[in-house]
Amino acid sequence: MNIKSRDSKYLKGACMKYNLLEKTKVSELVNALKKKYRVVGPKEKENLFVYGDIEDAGEIRLEHKPPILSLKKYYLPQEEQLLAFKFKEVKAVPVEVKKENLVIFGAHTCDITGIICLDHASSIEPRDSNFHKRKKNVLIIGIECLRPCDEHATCVTMDTHNPKGGFDLMLTDAGNNYIVQVNSTEGENLINEYKFLFKESDAKSEDGLIKMRQEKEKWPRSLKVKTDDLKKTVDSGLKHKEWESVKARCVSCGNCTNVCPTCYCFDIKDDVDLNLNNGTRSRVWDSCQLKEFAEVAGGENFRKDRKSRQQHRLLRKFSFSVEKYNRFFCTGCGRCTRACMAKISLYETMNNLVKE
Amino acid sequence: MANDTVMEKEKKASLYEPVAGKIVSVRQMTETEKWFKIELEGKKELHHCPGQFVEVSLLGIGEAPISISSSPTQRGYFELCVRKAGKITTVLHGMNEGAEIGIRGPFGHGFPVDELKGKDLLFIAGGLGIAPLRSLINFVIDKRKDFGKVTILLGCKEPSQLLYKDEIEKWSKLTDVAFRCTVDRGAPDWKGNVGLITELIPGVDIDVKQTYSIVCGPPIMYKFVLVKLMEKNIPENQILLSLERRMKCGVGKCGHCQINKHYCCQDGPVFSYDKLKGLEGAL
């Protein structure tokens, strides 16, 4: 097991515990959870998927492609109030994070990896307390992928296609049952609480798991660069002509960073109500792809062209994050490629960087 | 302290909550720069290190990172030199004595004061770059015996843009500080030097073993100054640069001020040149 989360909440794979959940009992489990928790999961929306509140267990689509936005919205909301104040006074009151017990039901391993990345970034001193307060109250029940989503996903190269921690329970399809891997004390408590829904696992099911995961290694790799060479490829490829093509196509819309499960940059903005009495200071998602992102008040812009901004994005995914957190900040989910209006593909860019 | 765990601390304070400060004095320095003297509520000390910055927080308007321009040897207050450049600084320029503002900080890594003790210091300030350097210059002057030779080179576009005129007058008269000033373009009543700041560097007598050069100015200045300092053979780790970036949150979270793997607001704004050399987009 190669769990890089420093969170002690998750058992580090020393003891693997498995249970079985009959597929017909999934609805019952979701409905039982709904009595105690806010349950969110992948749902269908206009031929795509979104993570949203589950009103009825039948809404959950365990077979899904990465939802439009990742799980990050539950940990770092698109807009989050930080302070409340009376306009023109100097004292402000911190806005407390609403305590809410949340169950995420049906997250893919790539998205769970995204939360591990955000955890690293938020744990650097001074810690981002809002992130950690939210995370403390989230239970993750993952669903293992048994086939690749599409050619845009690069999870095999990023080594995020198998469950490797960051979740409380992981469901793996095994015919009539789901094999349920327990990965935290909270996950175990949950199984104990709903014992009547689960069965003891058996050696045959667990052996099948290993075999199935070996098969997954044969999935096609659209990202041809070897995992070990990703950092070097970006670091040494900044002068490559491929960037001219990226620069010519990019429209600086910021879609790639908004949908990215590990992009956490934000802007801070003040809002004052119409009667000019009360106001709030909030942080809102921002994007390093927008022109004014690195611009200072005097007008100097440290990443003024689209090439330097796109390079910055890939450096943050494959290079700076390795130097700072010892891990990639790309989960291979493929969202940036799917969401790009200009058809800039992460894996094509990377593949071209290693060509002459 | 035993109870003060990380979680306890998180419950108590928000990273984004400003403390109250009062503008006790304002002075127009040039057409675009104002000098502010600020006291924190209850005359609390800011406890800054030369080279650090604060976020000036105007609720309902926003926040702007501003270098602290006074020395920590001055107790009970601190000073900011603010150029009217954006939304927040424009509102700040309209504020008078007695007005209250929010302050967060101090933030970042300032100048390595202990490392500089006993060393010769060559200050090179261009334009508004004098604001953060003044904090260290006055600190050094107040503790003069702790440092070796001190040279200050100051430059700006034209005489009307010269900041801290009275103070510069005093520096120029100090016998234990070598002070030289230049303007890019002269004026009829200007009797001083005319020319770029880089032209002053070759004339400085430098002992490379123990000279630290401390540089702050507009981005374009660094490239030319660095060439001259390299010609003088000053080691790269003895060249300290204070960088300007869009330091929005001040606490290494928002991403705006990122220079490669560094967050300028936490790892900087003061960097030694050897740390920045070769980093894409740093200089």
XYZ file of C-alpha atoms in Angstrom:
639
model
C 0.000 0.000 0.000
C 1.272 3.397 -0.921
C -0.821 5.848 1.008
C 0.668 9.282 1.110
C -2.042 10.919 3.186
C -0.660 11.983 6.530
C -4.134 11.678 8.003
C -4.200 9.169 10.811
C -7.914 8.699 10.222
C -7.098 6.147 7.578
C -5.701 2.799 8.506
C -2.528 2.363 6.539
C -3.446 -0.925 4.963
C -1.876 -2.981 7.736
C -5.043 -4.967 8.161
C -7.282 -5.361 5.170
C -10.838 -6.112 6.088
C -13.446 -7.086 3.569
C -17.202 -7.577 3.666
C -19.801 -8.341 1.060
C -22.816 -6.248 0.192
C -25.501 -7.758 -2.010
C -26.220 -5.438 -4.918
C -29.914 -5.531 -4.114
C -29.124 -4.051 -0.696
C -27.410 -0.892 -1.962
C -30.663 1.113 -1.964
C -31.368 -0.006 1.553
C -27.921 1.127 2.682
C -28.306 4.527 1.018
C -31.730 5.050 2.558
C -30.429 4.045 5.974
C -27.510 6.473 5.632
C -29.874 9.231 4.552
C -31.507 9.140 7.968
C -28.254 10.260 9.598
C -26.223 11.948 6.902
C -26.447 14.212 3.928
C -25.706 11.743 1.137
C -24.204 12.922 -2.146
C -23.133 10.901 -5.141
C -22.894 10.758 -8.927
C -26.165 11.485 -10.724
C -27.066 11.893 -14.365
C -27.553 15.353 -15.804
C -28.144 16.002 -19.489
C -26.055 13.030 -20.689
C -23.281 13.929 -18.272
C -22.757 13.263 -14.590
C -22.651 15.540 -11.565
C -22.095 14.966 -7.878
C -25.266 16.027 -6.139
C -27.567 15.373 -3.221
C -29.222 11.987 -3.374
C -32.944 12.333 -2.776
C -33.698 8.782 -3.771
C -31.273 5.849 -3.772
C -32.260 5.095 -7.371
C -30.619 8.331 -8.515
C -27.084 7.138 -7.806
C -25.173 6.092 -10.922
C -22.359 3.901 -9.677
C -21.404 3.315 -13.329
C -20.382 6.804 -14.337
C -17.698 8.891 -16.014
C -16.060 11.601 -13.889
C -18.787 14.098 -12.948
C -18.413 17.642 -14.348
C -17.006 19.005 -11.083
C -14.946 16.858 -8.755
C -15.389 16.226 -5.039
C -13.384 19.365 -4.290
C -16.614 21.367 -4.172
C -17.521 19.630 -0.915
C -14.233 20.570 0.737
C -13.448 23.925 -0.863
C -16.790 25.345 -1.967
C -16.856 27.475 -5.095
C -17.734 30.383 -2.861
C -17.057 30.298 0.849
C -17.702 33.101 3.313
C -14.701 33.831 5.517
C -15.754 36.932 7.415
C -18.928 38.850 8.192
C -18.771 42.534 9.039
C -20.559 45.828 9.327
C -19.566 48.006 6.387
C -16.865 50.580 7.182
C -16.058 49.083 10.545
C -12.731 47.352 11.066
C -13.821 44.400 13.150
C -15.005 41.321 11.358
C -16.344 38.044 12.675
C -15.077 34.781 11.179
C -17.873 32.786 9.560
C -17.906 29.321 11.099
C -17.956 26.272 8.871
C -21.363 24.665 9.107
C -20.994 21.281 10.734
C -22.548 18.717 8.484
C -22.095 14.980 8.392
C -21.657 14.098 4.771
C -21.427 10.751 3.031
C -19.995 10.705 -0.454
C -21.363 7.572 -2.071
C -19.823 6.262 -5.274
C -16.617 8.254 -5.784
C -13.979 6.971 -8.194
C -10.423 6.431 -7.014
C -9.159 9.372 -9.109
C -11.452 11.761 -7.274
C -10.492 10.312 -3.914
C -6.847 10.930 -4.865
C -7.817 14.547 -5.546
C -8.890 14.947 -1.931
C -5.577 13.460 -0.740
C -3.782 16.108 -2.824
C -5.902 18.919 -1.412
C -5.216 17.565 2.064
C -1.475 17.966 1.473
C -1.847 21.513 0.207
C -4.154 22.470 3.091
C -1.917 20.933 5.732
C 1.086 23.155 5.050
C 1.384 25.627 7.938
C -0.599 27.735 8.522
C -3.217 25.018 8.065
C -6.393 25.760 6.147
C -8.788 25.127 9.014
C -11.971 25.334 6.945
C -10.818 22.477 4.728
C -9.927 20.316 7.719
C -13.148 21.059 9.575
C -15.107 19.907 6.539
C -12.950 16.879 5.901
C -13.390 15.667 9.462
C -17.099 15.232 8.850
C -16.966 13.454 5.510
C -17.220 9.712 4.982
C -16.193 8.430 1.579
C -17.655 5.255 0.125
C -15.842 4.698 -3.145
C -16.657 2.580 -6.168
C -13.813 0.866 -7.966
C -13.585 1.313 -11.737
C -13.651 -1.912 -13.719
C -13.111 -0.328 -17.108
C -11.503 2.923 -18.282
C -13.909 5.877 -18.641
C -12.651 7.015 -22.057
C -9.412 7.832 -23.852
C -9.100 11.121 -21.931
C -8.542 9.414 -18.605
C -4.865 8.857 -17.789
C -5.371 7.083 -14.486
C -3.189 4.076 -15.347
C -0.136 6.284 -15.925
C -0.990 8.327 -12.825
C -1.450 5.074 -10.896
C -4.817 6.110 -9.508
C -6.910 3.380 -11.159
C -6.775 1.113 -8.107
C -7.962 1.933 -4.583
C -4.973 3.104 -2.554
C -6.436 4.816 0.452
C -8.158 8.082 1.166
C -11.572 6.393 1.537
C -13.530 4.819 4.363
C -15.149 2.024 2.362
C -14.539 0.875 -1.204
C -17.071 -1.106 -3.203
C -15.883 -3.418 -5.953
C -18.339 -5.098 -8.280
C -18.154 -8.883 -7.996
C -21.245 -10.184 -9.763
C -24.156 -10.358 -7.365
C -22.214 -8.658 -4.588
C -19.995 -5.723 -3.971
C -16.810 -6.568 -2.112
C -16.485 -3.865 0.518
C -12.969 -2.922 1.596
C -12.765 -1.285 5.002
C -10.105 1.388 5.173
C -10.773 3.404 8.326
C -12.175 3.125 11.800
C -15.099 5.244 10.676
C -15.685 2.817 7.818
C -15.644 -0.102 10.190
C -18.069 1.648 12.537
C -20.389 2.180 9.621
C -20.339 -1.525 8.742
C -21.035 -2.404 12.367
C -23.916 0.036 12.514
C -25.593 -1.473 9.448
C -24.435 -5.032 10.104
C -27.731 -6.498 8.928
C -26.925 -5.378 5.358
C -23.441 -6.879 5.105
C -22.127 -10.428 4.893
C -18.776 -11.923 5.748
C -16.377 -11.904 2.856
C -14.854 -15.122 1.522
C -11.445 -16.053 0.176
C -12.808 -16.611 -3.324
C -14.083 -13.040 -3.625
C -10.841 -11.601 -2.274
C -8.724 -13.687 -4.662
C -10.868 -12.438 -7.508
C -10.015 -8.881 -6.487
C -6.307 -9.427 -6.944
C -6.790 -11.090 -10.327
C -9.116 -8.353 -11.527
C -6.619 -5.637 -10.526
C -3.823 -7.374 -12.387
C -6.027 -7.277 -15.493
C -6.516 -3.536 -15.009
C -2.799 -3.007 -15.628
C -3.504 -3.895 -19.269
C -5.853 -0.945 -19.747
C -4.786 1.259 -22.671
C -2.544 4.194 -21.772
C -3.331 7.353 -23.702
C -0.574 9.144 -21.770
C 2.493 7.435 -23.188
C 5.101 9.179 -21.027
C 6.286 6.859 -18.273
C 5.164 7.860 -14.793
C 8.768 8.346 -13.685
C 9.459 10.643 -16.635
C 6.497 13.007 -16.204
C 8.336 15.626 -14.149
C 11.388 15.594 -16.395
C 9.179 15.907 -19.480
C 7.535 19.103 -18.272
C 10.670 20.594 -16.681
C 12.868 20.112 -19.706
C 10.196 20.726 -22.309
C 9.423 24.396 -21.700
C 11.107 25.448 -24.929
C 9.402 22.728 -27.020
C 7.454 23.886 -30.075
C 4.368 22.068 -28.772
C 3.780 25.032 -26.462
C 3.332 27.329 -29.443
C 0.433 25.156 -30.545
C -1.049 25.156 -27.031
C -0.638 28.926 -26.849
C -2.365 29.397 -30.194
C -5.362 27.327 -29.143
C -5.901 28.258 -25.472
C -8.674 30.810 -24.929
C -7.863 31.403 -21.233
C -11.336 30.400 -20.104
C -10.183 28.649 -16.952
C -12.347 25.556 -17.517
C -9.371 23.218 -17.048
C -8.594 24.512 -13.568
C -12.213 24.752 -12.429
C -12.882 21.106 -13.215
C -9.494 19.937 -11.890
C -9.835 17.990 -8.634
C -6.536 19.355 -7.277
C -6.620 23.022 -8.306
C -7.288 25.012 -5.153
C -6.402 28.629 -6.020
C -8.869 31.251 -4.959
C -9.589 34.948 -5.077
C -10.916 36.929 -2.144
C -13.813 39.289 -2.689
C -15.939 41.559 -0.548
C -19.694 41.888 -0.909
C -21.780 44.556 0.740
C -25.554 44.385 0.866
C -27.662 47.006 -0.905
C -28.399 49.053 2.194
C -24.631 49.301 2.816
C -24.888 47.927 6.336
C -23.577 44.415 6.293
C -20.985 42.690 4.247
C -19.093 39.470 3.808
C -15.612 38.579 2.666
C -15.507 35.341 0.684
C -13.072 33.243 -1.188
C -14.082 32.096 -4.637
C -12.386 29.692 -7.013
C -9.902 31.453 -9.230
C -7.855 30.259 -12.167
C -4.172 30.705 -13.002
C -5.297 30.602 -16.645
C -7.007 33.982 -16.402
C -4.875 36.867 -17.591
C -5.099 38.976 -14.447
C -4.271 36.124 -12.062
C -0.617 37.070 -11.516
C -0.985 40.766 -12.276
C -0.040 43.298 -9.597
C -1.693 46.661 -8.984
C 0.997 48.550 -10.896
C 0.138 46.599 -14.049
C 3.115 44.235 -14.120
C 1.997 40.724 -15.047
C 4.287 37.831 -14.242
C 2.467 35.333 -16.511
C 1.052 37.551 -19.183
C 0.873 35.154 -22.106
C -1.189 32.000 -22.486
C 1.873 29.865 -23.015
C 3.370 30.766 -19.623
C 0.003 30.218 -17.944
C -0.514 26.797 -19.522
C 3.046 25.860 -18.642
C 2.383 26.979 -15.085
C -0.622 24.666 -14.943
C 1.298 21.586 -16.043
C 4.256 22.495 -13.833
C 1.869 22.650 -10.887
C 0.536 19.210 -11.738
C 3.783 17.387 -12.543
C 6.727 19.338 -11.153
C 6.204 21.875 -8.340
C 3.920 19.463 -6.500
C 6.571 16.748 -6.644
C 9.151 19.144 -5.184
C 6.792 20.422 -2.524
C 4.580 17.455 -1.619
C 6.400 14.511 -3.201
C 3.449 13.621 -5.373
C 1.777 14.512 -8.633
C -1.201 16.822 -8.478
C -2.768 15.148 -11.505
C -5.192 12.344 -10.743
C -5.600 11.247 -14.345
C -9.347 11.923 -14.272
C -9.248 13.517 -17.727
C -11.571 16.393 -16.851
C -9.284 19.153 -18.179
C -9.135 17.455 -21.568
C -12.899 16.814 -21.687
C -13.740 20.369 -20.612
C -11.364 22.213 -22.925
C -13.229 24.248 -25.536
C -10.060 24.503 -27.605
C -9.453 20.757 -27.554
C -6.190 21.039 -25.676
C -5.534 17.558 -24.419
C -3.296 16.929 -21.449
C -2.068 13.602 -22.737
C -1.502 14.828 -26.292
C 0.487 17.797 -25.019
C 2.594 15.522 -22.841
C 3.023 12.935 -25.586
C 4.110 15.650 -28.035
C 6.614 17.077 -25.553
C 8.637 13.874 -25.789
C 8.635 13.937 -29.595
C 11.375 15.764 -31.481
C 0.531 25.889 26.071
C -0.090 22.189 26.344
C -3.727 22.705 25.498
C -2.970 24.879 22.546
C -3.126 22.125 19.957
C -3.409 22.846 16.278
C -7.133 22.185 16.402
C -7.562 24.520 19.375
C -5.746 27.264 17.546
C -7.922 26.733 14.508
C -11.034 27.119 16.587
C -9.803 30.391 18.023
C -8.573 32.326 15.057
C -9.251 32.690 11.409
C -6.311 33.238 9.094
C -8.321 35.946 7.415
C -9.439 38.006 10.404
C -7.826 41.460 10.485
C -6.936 43.345 13.661
C -7.840 46.993 14.072
C -5.272 49.680 13.359
C -5.515 53.434 13.448
C -3.933 55.891 11.043
C -2.201 58.304 13.416
C -0.461 60.330 10.780
C -0.594 60.772 6.988
C 1.675 62.704 4.690
C 1.644 63.183 0.957
C 5.144 62.258 -0.229
C 4.857 62.591 -3.981
C 2.000 62.896 -6.422
C 1.270 59.170 -6.119
C 2.739 58.097 -2.778
C 1.497 58.653 0.737
C 3.162 57.861 4.013
C 1.007 56.322 6.751
C 1.870 55.896 10.412
C -0.291 53.222 12.005
C -0.918 52.104 15.554
C -2.512 48.785 16.313
C -5.374 48.642 18.781
C -4.054 48.979 22.342
C -0.699 50.080 20.903
C 0.169 46.444 20.409
C 3.462 45.738 18.679
C 3.366 44.396 15.148
C 6.536 42.348 15.875
C 7.769 42.422 12.326
C 11.125 41.743 10.795
C 12.535 44.149 8.158
C 11.351 43.001 4.720
C 7.992 41.624 5.817
C 4.631 42.952 4.666
C 1.090 43.364 5.938
C -2.275 43.012 4.249
C -4.121 46.299 4.586
C -7.721 45.253 4.946
C -10.623 47.583 4.167
C -13.838 45.692 4.833
C -16.196 46.053 1.920
C -13.366 47.053 -0.417
C -10.654 44.396 -0.175
C -7.061 43.825 0.821
C -3.678 44.857 -0.540
C -0.202 43.633 0.419
C 2.013 46.546 1.508
C 5.655 46.430 2.638
C 6.366 47.627 6.144
C 8.693 50.576 5.714
C 9.624 51.311 9.327
C 12.234 49.577 11.428
C 11.131 47.280 14.252
C 13.379 49.396 16.481
C 10.590 51.992 16.338
C 8.143 50.825 18.969
C 4.389 51.263 19.293
C 3.658 51.965 15.630
C 4.681 51.050 12.115
C 4.767 52.851 8.799
C 3.664 52.127 5.256
C 4.519 53.923 2.045
C 1.584 53.406 -0.287
C 1.417 54.106 -3.999
C -2.036 54.855 -5.343
C -2.240 52.067 -7.901
C -5.413 50.034 -7.465
C -8.817 50.028 -5.818
C -7.718 49.532 -2.210
C -4.794 51.927 -2.286
C -6.999 54.596 -3.880
C -9.492 54.315 -1.021
C -6.630 54.279 1.487
C -5.250 57.484 -0.020
C -8.585 59.128 0.743
C -8.356 58.269 4.442
C -7.253 60.752 7.066
C -5.679 60.785 10.490
C -7.838 58.971 13.010
C -9.350 56.602 10.450
C -9.367 52.935 11.310
C -8.144 50.208 9.000
C -7.739 46.444 9.279
C -4.306 44.854 9.368
C -3.290 41.226 8.849
C 0.261 40.079 9.300
C 3.158 40.558 9.381
C 3.697 37.965 6.658
C 6.575 36.363 4.812
C 10.278 35.943 5.235
C 12.037 39.250 5.632
C 15.765 39.946 5.464
C 17.971 37.481 7.353
C 19.031 40.053 9.936
C 21.181 37.679 11.988
C 23.038 36.476 8.915
C 23.756 40.098 7.981
C 25.358 40.979 11.315
C 28.985 41.974 10.948
C 28.698 42.085 7.149
C 29.106 44.962 4.698
C 25.774 45.971 3.236
C 25.160 47.418 -0.206
C 21.580 48.648 -0.534
C 20.240 49.217 -4.046
C 16.761 50.732 -4.196
C 14.854 51.823 -7.265
C 11.671 53.902 -7.029
C 9.185 52.501 -4.550
C 11.733 49.764 -3.762
C 13.068 52.042 -1.038
C 9.936 51.316 1.060
C 10.844 47.769 2.206
C 14.570 48.580 2.250
C 14.020 51.568 4.532
C 12.876 49.178 7.245
C 16.262 47.447 7.168
C 18.276 50.625 6.547
C 16.880 52.300 9.659
C 17.281 49.078 11.628
C 20.962 48.988 10.624
C 21.459 52.681 11.407
C 19.912 52.154 14.850
C 22.235 49.194 15.487
C 25.122 50.558 13.511
C 27.852 48.810 15.498
C 26.443 45.396 14.613
C 27.176 45.836 10.919
C 30.184 46.525 8.696
C 30.394 49.081 5.896
C 27.018 50.423 4.755
C 26.422 51.810 1.269
C 23.061 53.016 -0.011
C 22.410 53.532 -3.712
C 19.079 55.101 -4.466
C 17.518 55.825 -7.812
C 14.219 56.998 -9.237
C 12.861 58.378 -12.483
C 12.896 62.064 -11.614
C 13.493 64.299 -8.578
C 9.764 64.844 -7.955
C 9.385 61.089 -7.342
C 12.032 60.898 -4.659
C 10.621 59.368 -1.472
C 11.629 60.130 2.134
C 13.422 63.355 1.125
C 14.062 64.547 4.702
C 15.360 61.201 5.772
C 17.597 60.871 2.737
C 19.076 64.229 3.646
C 19.977 62.779 7.048
C 21.396 59.551 5.587
C 23.583 61.569 3.248
C 25.100 63.385 6.213
C 25.926 60.273 8.235
C 29.665 59.725 8.380
C 29.388 55.961 8.767
C 27.067 55.451 5.773
C 28.010 55.985 2.129
C 24.985 57.363 0.334
C 24.552 58.005 -3.371
C 21.452 59.050 -5.212
C 20.624 59.343 -8.894
C 17.640 60.196 -11.089
C 17.007 58.952 -14.630
C 15.961 62.423 -15.767
C 17.051 65.618 -14.017
C 15.093 68.784 -13.284
C 16.153 72.466 -13.268
C 16.592 72.528 -9.488
C 18.261 69.107 -9.266
C 21.924 69.336 -8.393
C 22.544 65.650 -7.874
C 23.538 62.813 -10.118
C 21.652 62.040 -13.345
C 21.792 58.536 -14.777
C 20.669 54.984 -14.159
C 21.236 53.334 -10.802
C 23.367 50.653 -12.453
C 25.963 53.316 -13.238
C 26.600 53.795 -9.525
C 27.503 50.170 -8.866
C 30.960 49.978 -10.518
C 32.204 52.824 -8.298
C 31.455 50.997 -5.046
C 34.433 49.398 -3.339
C 33.378 45.861 -2.496
C 34.921 43.152 -0.358
C 33.218 40.145 -2.027
C 33.785 37.896 0.948
C 31.680 39.894 3.273
C 29.375 42.075 1.215
C 25.657 41.413 0.980
C 23.741 43.350 -1.614
C 20.119 44.077 -0.812
C 18.061 44.983 -3.844
C 14.498 46.162 -4.386
C 12.987 47.977 -7.319
C 10.783 47.564 -10.375
C 11.117 44.124 -12.088
C 13.056 45.559 -15.026
C 15.736 46.885 -12.651
C 16.755 43.454 -11.331
C 18.143 42.154 -14.598
C 20.473 45.102 -15.078
C 21.506 45.391 -11.444
C 22.275 41.658 -11.278
C 24.626 41.926 -14.258
C 26.580 44.683 -12.485
C 26.680 42.764 -9.211
C 27.916 39.658 -11.021
C 30.686 41.780 -12.552
C 31.648 42.665 -8.989
C 31.789 38.932 -8.190
C 29.366 39.110 -5.289
C 28.342 35.503 -4.542
C 24.750 34.694 -5.572
C 23.695 33.745 -2.065
C 24.799 37.190 -0.862
C 22.433 39.009 -3.182
C 19.043 39.470 -1.530
C 16.055 40.507 -3.616
C 12.654 41.600 -2.372
C 10.022 40.665 -4.953
C 6.647 42.098 -5.740
C 3.815 39.672 -6.469
C 0.046 39.587 -6.137
C -0.017 38.322 -2.557
C -3.719 38.043 -2.105
C -4.097 35.849 0.984
C -0.666 36.261 2.588
C -0.793 32.752 4.042
C 0.342 30.584 1.115
C -3.057 29.334 0.027
C -4.536 31.358 -2.821
C -1.843 30.676 -5.436
C -1.574 34.162 -6.974
C 1.987 34.878 -5.877
C 3.432 31.506 -6.868
C 6.939 31.507 -8.346
C 7.642 27.906 -9.288
C 7.321 25.894 -6.097
C 7.633 29.006 -3.915
C 4.796 31.061 -2.573
C 6.207 34.573 -2.506
C 4.044 35.511 0.484
C 5.446 32.711 2.647
C 8.845 31.762 1.231
C 9.572 35.388 0.241
C 9.165 38.221 -0.478
C 12.910 38.249 0.250
C 14.876 35.619 -1.674
C 18.582 35.191 -2.195
C 19.491 35.164 -5.882
C 20.784 31.567 -5.813
C 17.253 30.416 -4.908
C 15.675 32.256 -7.844
C 18.300 31.733 -10.520
C 16.938 29.616 -13.349
C 13.361 29.622 -12.060
C 11.016 30.370 -14.949
C 9.264 33.712 -14.472
C 11.021 34.607 -11.223
C 12.941 37.621 -12.494
